[in-house]
Short mmCIF file of C-alpha atoms in Angstrom, two decimals:
data_model
loop_
_atom_site.label_atom_id
_atom_site.label_comp_id
_atom_site.label_asym_id
_atom_site.label_seq_id
_atom_site.Cartn_x
_atom_site.Cartn_y
_atom_site.Cartn_z
CA MET A 62 -7.32 43.41 -46.33
CA LEU A 63 -3.53 43.00 -46.36
CA ARG A 64 -3.48 41.88 -42.79
CA ASN A 65 -6.21 39.30 -43.40
CA SER A 66 -4.39 37.86 -46.50
CA ARG A 67 -1.23 37.63 -44.39
CA LEU A 68 -3.19 35.76 -41.72
CA GLY A 69 -4.56 33.37 -44.25
CA TYR A 70 -1.36 32.65 -45.80
CA ARG A 71 0.03 31.96 -42.23
CA VAL A 72 -2.79 29.57 -41.53
CA ALA A 73 -2.25 27.72 -44.82
CA GLN A 74 1.46 27.36 -44.08
CA LEU A 75 0.63 25.75 -40.64
CA THR A 76 -1.82 23.46 -42.36
CA CYS A 77 0.52 22.22 -44.77
CA PHE A 78 3.24 21.72 -42.15
CA ARG A 79 0.77 19.60 -40.08
CA ARG A 80 -0.28 17.60 -43.02
CA ALA A 81 3.33 16.95 -43.87
CA LEU A 82 3.93 15.75 -40.40
CA SER A 83 0.93 13.38 -40.28
CA SER A 84 1.37 12.00 -43.79
CA SER A 85 5.12 11.22 -43.13
CA PRO A 86 5.85 7.37 -43.07
CA VAL A 87 6.68 5.84 -39.64
CA LYS A 88 10.02 3.89 -39.52
CA PRO A 89 9.22 0.39 -38.37
CA PRO A 90 11.19 -0.56 -35.20
CA GLN A 91 14.40 -2.50 -35.64
CA LEU A 92 14.03 -6.01 -34.38
CA THR A 93 17.24 -7.41 -32.74
CA THR A 94 17.95 -10.92 -31.85
CA THR A 95 19.71 -10.28 -28.56
CA PRO A 96 17.64 -11.49 -25.68
CA LEU A 97 16.31 -9.09 -22.94
CA LYS A 98 18.13 -9.11 -19.81
CA ARG A 99 16.05 -10.02 -16.93
CA ARG A 100 16.66 -9.93 -13.28
CA ARG A 101 17.77 -13.14 -11.88
CA PHE A 102 17.33 -14.33 -8.39
CA LYS A 103 19.86 -16.79 -7.08
CA PHE A 104 18.98 -18.87 -4.02
CA SER A 105 22.23 -20.67 -3.70
CA TYR A 106 25.12 -19.30 -1.72
CA GLU A 107 27.74 -21.83 -2.54
CA ARG A 108 31.15 -20.70 -3.77
CA SER A 109 31.36 -23.30 -6.48
CA ALA A 110 32.82 -21.18 -9.16
CA ASN A 111 36.50 -22.22 -10.00
CA SER A 112 36.33 -24.45 -7.02
CA VAL A 113 35.56 -27.83 -8.17
CA VAL A 114 38.18 -30.61 -7.29
CA ASP A 115 39.48 -32.56 -10.09
CA GLU A 116 38.59 -36.17 -9.85
CA LYS A 117 42.25 -37.16 -10.11
CA ASN A 118 42.85 -35.73 -6.81
CA LEU A 119 40.10 -37.87 -5.18
CA ASP A 120 39.65 -41.15 -4.02
CA VAL A 121 36.00 -41.96 -5.02
CA PRO A 122 34.30 -44.72 -3.05
CA GLU A 123 32.19 -47.33 -4.72
CA ASN A 124 29.05 -45.72 -3.49
CA LYS A 125 29.38 -42.19 -4.56
CA LEU A 126 26.54 -41.03 -2.19
CA ASP A 127 28.61 -42.04 0.80
CA TYR A 128 30.15 -38.69 1.36
CA SER A 129 32.17 -39.62 4.44
CA LYS A 130 34.42 -41.95 2.51
CA TYR A 131 35.69 -39.37 -0.02
CA GLN A 132 39.45 -38.69 0.44
CA ARG A 133 41.87 -36.36 -1.23
CA ASN A 134 45.23 -38.19 -2.38
CA ASN A 135 47.31 -35.00 -2.80
CA VAL A 136 47.29 -34.35 1.08
CA THR A 137 50.47 -35.17 2.56
CA ILE A 138 49.83 -34.39 6.22
CA ASN A 139 46.64 -35.33 8.14
CA VAL A 140 45.44 -34.82 11.62
CA SER A 141 44.41 -38.27 13.10
CA GLU A 142 41.40 -38.94 15.21
CA GLU A 143 43.58 -39.53 18.41
CA GLN A 144 45.50 -36.24 17.87
CA ALA A 145 42.16 -34.26 17.45
CA GLN A 146 40.92 -35.60 20.62
CA LYS A 147 43.76 -34.03 22.55
CA ILE A 148 43.05 -30.54 21.32
CA PRO A 149 40.80 -28.68 24.06
CA ALA A 150 39.16 -26.35 21.88
CA ILE A 151 37.91 -28.94 19.46
CA VAL A 152 36.54 -31.12 22.36
CA SER A 153 34.87 -28.08 23.83
CA LEU A 154 33.20 -27.14 20.51
CA HIS A 155 32.12 -30.67 19.91
CA ALA A 156 30.44 -30.73 23.31
CA ARG A 157 29.12 -27.26 22.91
CA LEU A 158 27.35 -27.98 19.77
CA GLN A 159 25.91 -31.37 21.15
CA LEU A 160 27.38 -33.29 18.06
CA PRO A 161 26.74 -36.97 17.87
CA SER A 162 29.42 -39.45 18.89
CA SER A 163 29.76 -40.55 15.23
CA TYR A 164 30.95 -36.92 14.33
CA LYS A 165 34.71 -37.22 14.27
CA TYR A 166 37.02 -34.84 15.92
CA SER A 167 39.27 -34.83 12.98
CA THR A 168 36.36 -33.71 10.72
CA LEU A 169 35.70 -30.82 13.05
CA VAL A 170 39.47 -30.03 12.61
CA ARG A 171 39.19 -29.97 8.87
CA ALA A 172 36.04 -27.61 9.09
CA LEU A 173 38.05 -25.08 10.93
CA THR A 174 41.00 -25.20 8.24
CA CYS A 175 40.42 -22.86 5.27
CA PRO A 176 42.40 -23.11 2.06
CA GLN A 177 45.80 -21.81 2.58
CA LYS A 178 48.67 -21.13 0.16
CA GLU A 179 51.26 -22.94 2.15
CA GLU A 180 49.31 -25.74 3.97
CA LYS A 181 49.51 -29.52 3.33
CA TYR A 182 46.67 -30.33 5.61
CA PRO A 183 43.05 -31.11 4.49
CA ASP A 184 40.96 -28.09 4.19
CA ASN A 185 37.20 -27.30 4.13
CA LYS A 186 36.91 -26.26 0.63
CA GLN A 187 34.61 -29.15 -0.47
CA LEU A 188 32.70 -29.24 2.87
CA THR A 189 31.87 -25.37 2.41
CA ILE A 190 30.55 -25.99 -0.93
CA PHE A 191 28.30 -28.84 0.11
CA GLY A 192 27.10 -27.11 3.20
CA ALA A 193 26.26 -24.04 1.40
CA ASN A 194 24.03 -26.09 -0.91
CA LEU A 195 22.52 -27.75 2.15
CA LEU A 196 21.67 -24.41 3.87
CA SER A 197 20.31 -22.96 0.79
CA PHE A 198 17.80 -25.77 0.14
CA TYR A 199 16.55 -25.89 3.73
CA SER A 200 16.15 -22.26 4.19
CA THR A 201 14.38 -21.71 0.82
CA GLU A 202 11.89 -24.59 1.30
CA TYR A 203 11.26 -23.40 4.89
CA LEU A 204 10.45 -19.87 3.71
CA ILE A 205 8.29 -21.00 0.78
CA ALA A 206 6.36 -23.47 2.90
CA ASN A 207 5.68 -21.01 5.70
CA TYR A 208 5.36 -17.83 3.74
CA PRO A 209 3.98 -18.91 0.41
CA ARG A 210 2.73 -15.52 -0.84
CA LEU A 211 6.13 -13.76 -0.33
CA PRO A 212 7.55 -12.07 -3.63
CA ILE A 213 10.49 -13.53 -5.00
CA SER A 214 12.76 -10.50 -3.98
CA ILE A 215 11.60 -10.68 -0.40
CA THR A 216 12.19 -14.41 -0.30
CA LYS A 217 15.80 -13.93 -1.52
CA ASN A 218 16.43 -11.27 1.04
CA ALA A 219 15.14 -13.47 3.78
CA VAL A 220 17.37 -16.44 2.62
CA ASP A 221 20.29 -13.83 2.90
CA ALA A 222 19.26 -12.79 6.30
CA TYR A 223 19.25 -16.45 7.53
CA ILE A 224 22.34 -17.99 5.66
CA GLY A 225 24.35 -15.03 4.51
CA ASP A 226 28.13 -14.46 5.46
CA PHE A 227 27.37 -11.86 8.09
CA SER A 228 24.51 -14.02 9.66
CA LEU A 229 26.58 -17.27 9.76
CA ALA A 230 29.85 -15.44 11.00
CA ASP A 231 27.70 -14.04 13.86
CA ILE A 232 26.60 -17.61 14.76
CA ALA A 233 30.20 -18.87 14.58
CA ARG A 234 31.66 -15.95 16.75
CA ASN A 235 28.80 -15.15 19.36
CA SER A 236 26.84 -18.60 19.56
CA TRP A 237 29.26 -21.31 18.93
CA GLY A 238 32.34 -19.56 20.27
CA ILE A 239 34.77 -20.27 17.48
CA GLU A 240 38.04 -18.46 17.92
CA GLU A 241 40.43 -17.05 15.27
CA ASP A 242 44.18 -18.18 15.12
CA ARG A 243 45.84 -14.54 15.27
CA THR A 244 49.01 -15.48 16.97
CA SER A 245 52.29 -16.13 15.17
CA ASN A 246 54.37 -19.22 15.40
CA LEU A 247 56.99 -17.29 17.43
CA GLU A 248 54.37 -16.10 20.03
CA LYS A 249 53.24 -19.80 20.26
CA TYR A 250 56.75 -20.87 20.94
CA LEU A 251 57.40 -18.31 23.48
CA ALA A 252 54.13 -19.06 25.28
CA GLY A 253 55.05 -22.79 25.21
CA GLU A 254 51.75 -23.83 23.43
CA PRO A 255 51.81 -27.14 21.71
CA SER A 256 51.66 -26.96 17.85
CA LEU A 257 48.73 -29.18 17.87
CA PHE A 258 46.49 -26.61 19.63
CA LYS A 259 46.48 -24.33 16.63
CA PHE A 260 43.99 -26.76 14.98
CA GLY A 261 41.46 -25.89 17.50
CA ARG A 262 41.14 -22.43 15.98
CA LEU A 263 39.99 -21.02 12.79
CA ARG A 264 43.01 -20.70 10.39
CA TYR A 265 43.00 -18.94 7.06
CA ASP A 266 44.93 -16.52 4.88
CA LYS A 267 43.81 -13.15 5.94
CA ARG A 268 42.94 -10.66 3.21
CA VAL A 269 44.43 -7.28 4.30
CA THR A 270 42.22 -4.43 3.31
CA HIS A 271 43.50 -1.81 5.71
CA VAL A 272 47.10 -1.26 5.78
CA GLU A 273 48.94 0.87 8.40
CA ARG A 274 49.51 4.57 7.91
CA GLY A 275 52.76 5.11 6.01
CA ILE A 276 53.00 1.63 4.59
CA THR A 277 52.53 0.90 0.96
CA LYS A 278 51.25 -2.47 0.07
CA PHE A 279 52.32 -4.14 -3.30
CA GLY A 280 50.94 -7.22 -4.96
CA ASN A 281 47.52 -8.83 -5.61
CA SER A 282 45.61 -11.15 -3.11
CA THR A 283 45.85 -14.70 -3.92
CA GLU A 284 42.90 -17.12 -4.35
CA THR A 285 43.10 -18.47 -0.85
CA THR A 286 42.93 -15.26 0.97
CA LEU A 287 39.49 -14.53 2.69
CA ASP A 288 38.11 -11.86 4.87
CA ASP A 289 37.14 -12.74 8.45
CA THR A 290 33.41 -12.70 7.91
CA THR A 291 33.58 -15.13 4.91
CA ALA A 292 36.06 -17.49 6.75
CA PHE A 293 33.89 -17.84 9.77
CA ALA A 294 30.92 -18.44 7.59
CA ASN A 295 32.59 -21.13 5.68
CA ALA A 296 33.30 -22.89 9.00
CA VAL A 297 29.77 -23.05 9.75
CA ARG A 298 28.84 -24.39 6.32
CA ALA A 299 31.64 -26.90 6.77
CA ILE A 300 30.52 -28.13 10.15
CA ILE A 301 26.98 -28.62 8.82
CA ALA A 302 28.13 -30.54 5.75
CA GLY A 303 30.03 -32.77 8.35
CA VAL A 304 26.70 -33.59 10.20
CA TYR A 305 25.38 -34.69 6.84
CA ALA A 306 28.32 -36.86 6.10
CA HIS A 307 28.39 -38.62 9.46
CA GLU A 308 24.65 -38.68 10.42
CA GLY A 309 22.61 -38.42 7.27
CA GLU A 310 20.04 -35.88 5.94
CA GLU A 311 17.51 -35.86 8.90
CA SER A 312 20.22 -34.98 11.42
CA ALA A 313 21.75 -32.28 9.04
CA LYS A 314 18.13 -30.89 8.87
CA LYS A 315 17.53 -30.89 12.47
CA PHE A 316 20.87 -29.17 13.15
CA THR A 317 20.05 -26.55 10.65
CA THR A 318 16.67 -25.92 12.03
CA ASP A 319 17.90 -25.64 15.61
CA HIS A 320 20.89 -23.46 14.88
CA ILE A 321 20.15 -21.48 11.82
CA LEU A 322 16.42 -21.38 11.09
CA SER A 323 15.37 -20.92 14.69
CA ARG A 324 16.83 -17.49 14.68
CA LYS A 325 14.45 -14.55 14.62
CA VAL A 326 14.27 -12.61 11.29
CA ASP A 327 11.94 -9.69 10.92
CA ILE A 328 10.60 -10.28 7.47
CA SER A 329 7.94 -7.48 7.58
CA SER A 330 10.83 -4.80 7.86
CA MET A 331 11.94 -5.92 4.31
CA PHE A 332 8.93 -4.61 2.50
CA ASP A 333 9.28 -1.14 0.82
CA PHE A 334 5.97 -0.14 -0.98
CA ARG A 335 6.29 2.91 -3.20
CA GLU A 336 2.56 3.25 -3.94
CA PRO A 337 0.81 0.95 -1.52
CA GLY A 338 -2.77 2.35 -2.40
CA LYS A 339 -2.36 1.47 -5.92
CA LEU A 340 -0.96 -1.84 -5.27
CA LEU A 341 -3.72 -2.77 -2.87
CA THR A 342 -6.48 -1.60 -5.22
CA ARG A 343 -4.99 -3.70 -7.97
CA LEU A 344 -4.59 -6.81 -5.62
CA LEU A 345 -8.22 -6.66 -4.68
CA ARG A 346 -9.30 -6.29 -8.28
CA VAL A 347 -7.26 -9.35 -9.18
CA LYS A 348 -8.76 -11.29 -6.27
CA GLY A 349 -12.27 -10.31 -7.23
CA MET A 350 -13.00 -8.50 -4.18
CA GLU A 351 -15.06 -5.38 -3.54
CA PRO A 352 -13.27 -2.03 -4.34
CA LEU A 353 -11.08 -0.39 -1.62
CA THR A 354 -12.75 2.17 0.64
CA VAL A 355 -11.17 4.15 3.62
CA ARG A 356 -12.95 5.20 6.77
CA LEU A 357 -12.02 7.27 9.77
CA MET A 358 -12.57 4.94 12.81
CA SER A 359 -11.56 7.34 15.53
CA GLU A 360 -9.40 10.45 16.41
CA SER A 361 -8.31 12.57 19.18
CA GLY A 362 -6.77 15.89 19.53
CA ARG A 363 -7.48 17.18 15.99
CA LEU A 364 -6.72 20.90 16.77
CA SER A 365 -3.69 20.15 18.95
CA ASN A 366 -0.08 19.57 17.97
CA ARG A 367 -0.38 15.79 19.01
CA ALA A 368 -3.42 14.63 16.84
CA VAL A 369 -4.01 11.03 16.48
CA PHE A 370 -6.08 9.47 13.73
CA VAL A 371 -7.03 5.94 13.28
CA VAL A 372 -8.04 5.09 9.77
CA GLY A 373 -9.29 1.58 8.46
CA CYS A 374 -9.13 0.39 4.95
CA PHE A 375 -12.33 -1.85 3.88
CA SER A 376 -13.09 -3.96 1.02
CA GLY A 377 -17.00 -3.85 1.33
CA GLU A 378 -17.85 -4.42 4.97
CA ASN A 379 -14.58 -6.39 5.62
CA LEU A 380 -12.05 -4.73 7.64
CA LEU A 381 -8.52 -5.33 5.91
CA ALA A 382 -6.25 -3.47 8.34
CA GLY A 383 -6.01 -0.22 10.25
CA GLY A 384 -3.35 2.44 10.84
CA GLU A 385 -2.79 5.32 12.87
CA GLY A 386 -0.83 8.56 12.40
CA SER A 387 -0.42 12.10 13.19
CA SER A 388 -2.29 13.04 10.11
CA LEU A 389 -5.11 11.56 8.02
CA LYS A 390 -2.54 10.92 5.11
CA GLU A 391 -0.11 9.15 7.37
CA ALA A 392 -2.74 6.90 8.85
CA ARG A 393 -4.11 5.98 5.39
CA ILE A 394 -0.94 4.97 3.96
CA LYS A 395 -0.09 2.96 7.07
CA SER A 396 -3.48 1.21 6.79
CA PHE A 397 -2.52 0.37 3.17
CA VAL A 398 0.85 -1.11 4.14
CA ASN A 399 -0.57 -3.08 7.10
CA ALA A 400 -3.07 -4.66 4.74
CA LEU A 401 -0.52 -5.60 2.08
CA LYS A 402 1.69 -7.06 4.83
CA ALA A 403 -1.00 -9.04 6.17
CA PHE A 404 -1.64 -10.52 2.75
CA TYR A 405 2.06 -11.29 1.92
CA LEU A 406 2.99 -12.56 5.39
CA TYR A 407 0.26 -15.14 5.45
CA LYS A 408 1.21 -18.34 7.23
CA PRO A 409 -0.49 -21.64 7.17
CA LEU A 410 -1.19 -23.20 10.36
CA ASP A 411 0.05 -26.65 9.84
CA SER A 412 2.91 -26.27 7.22
CA ASN A 413 5.33 -29.01 6.28
CA VAL A 414 8.25 -28.65 3.93
CA PRO A 415 9.05 -30.92 0.79
CA SER A 416 11.87 -32.85 2.59
CA ASP A 417 9.42 -33.95 5.35
CA LYS A 418 8.35 -37.68 5.06
CA ASN A 419 4.67 -36.67 5.45
CA PHE A 420 4.77 -33.78 2.94
CA SER A 421 1.48 -32.94 1.47
CA PRO A 422 1.24 -29.95 -0.91
CA LEU A 423 -1.22 -27.09 0.02
CA PHE A 424 -2.89 -24.83 -2.69
CA ILE A 425 -2.67 -21.21 -1.24
CA ASP A 426 -3.74 -19.14 -4.26
CA GLU A 427 -2.97 -18.65 -7.96
CA GLY A 428 -0.12 -16.17 -7.43
CA GLU A 429 0.11 -12.54 -8.53
CA PRO A 430 0.11 -11.87 -12.33
CA PHE A 431 0.98 -8.14 -11.75
CA TYR A 432 3.61 -8.06 -9.37
#
C-alpha cells in the first residue's frame, strides 16, 4: 500500500512538472535591425580600390570616350615612338601578337611598365584597370550566353579560370613570351646592353616573400610592390586595354576571344554535388517531370573482384544519364551526377552575346528557385 502511494506521488510530481513546462510563456524572438550577411559573387577583377587617378593629374580630351588621348601631366620622362621601335623585344612582341599597325610601340612599352616607387616613366596602372573591366565583361557574357544554366558560383569560378591572375600570367609567360627584367643596372653595364632595351621586358617592384636563410627582413612592403603572377597578369590586361584604345571595341573583343576565351577550361570538373540524388529529385519535381527511377542496365563479373555495373536514371521512360562503377551504389551516384551535369552544362546551338550587333535574347527556362 505504501509502495503504491509513493508511486502515485511520483506520477503526480512528473505531471505537475510537465504542466509547468508546457504552460510557461515563450519569450518572443528579439528583432534586430542589422541586415543579414549574404554571400556576394564578384565578377569584376579590376584592382580599382585606392587606384583612381586624380583628375588634376590628367589632361582630359574634349571627347572623354577617346581613351587614346588621355595623358598624365605628372610624367617627366616618356619613351617616344621612335625610341620604342628600336627595342627588339617590343618589335618582336608586337609582331608575335599580330597587333594592328595603329597600335603604337610606345603603348606596348607602357603596358610592360608597372608602377614603381622611383620611376618617372608612364606606367600601366590605368590601362590595367580598364583592361580588367573589359576582360570581366567579355568573359562573363560569354559564359552566361553559352552556358545559361550554370549556377552563379560555378560561373564565378569559370570566370576566374579564364581571366584570373594565374591564367593571365601563364598566357604572358608561355604563350606571349613576355620576359621579366631581372638583371641589375651593373649587370647591364658590364654586358654592354643599351639602357633602352630594359623597356622591352616587364619591370616592377618585386615583392619579396622568401628571404635567404640567416637574413632578417625589416620594413613593410609599399603599395607599388607586386608578386610576379600579378605583374604578368596586369601586363596582359594593359595590352588588351591598348587594343581597345587604338582600334576600338570590336578589335578588343576579337583579341580577347582569340587569346583568352579560346583556351580550354573544363567547367564540368568544377561541380561538387554533396547529395546528387536529392538535388536531381527536386529538379525533376520543379520542372514538372515524372519521378526519378533507377534501373540496372547491364553488369559483368558480379562475383569477381573487378565487377562492372551500368546504371541508368530515368524520368518515366526517358533516360536522363547513365553511370558505371565497381558497385551498384557508385554507378547510381555517377548516373545522378551525369544527369545534373547534362542539365547545367546545356549549351545553345547558335548562341550570341549581348555585345554582338545581331544579338537576340533566347529564353532558356525560368531558373532554379531551390538552388
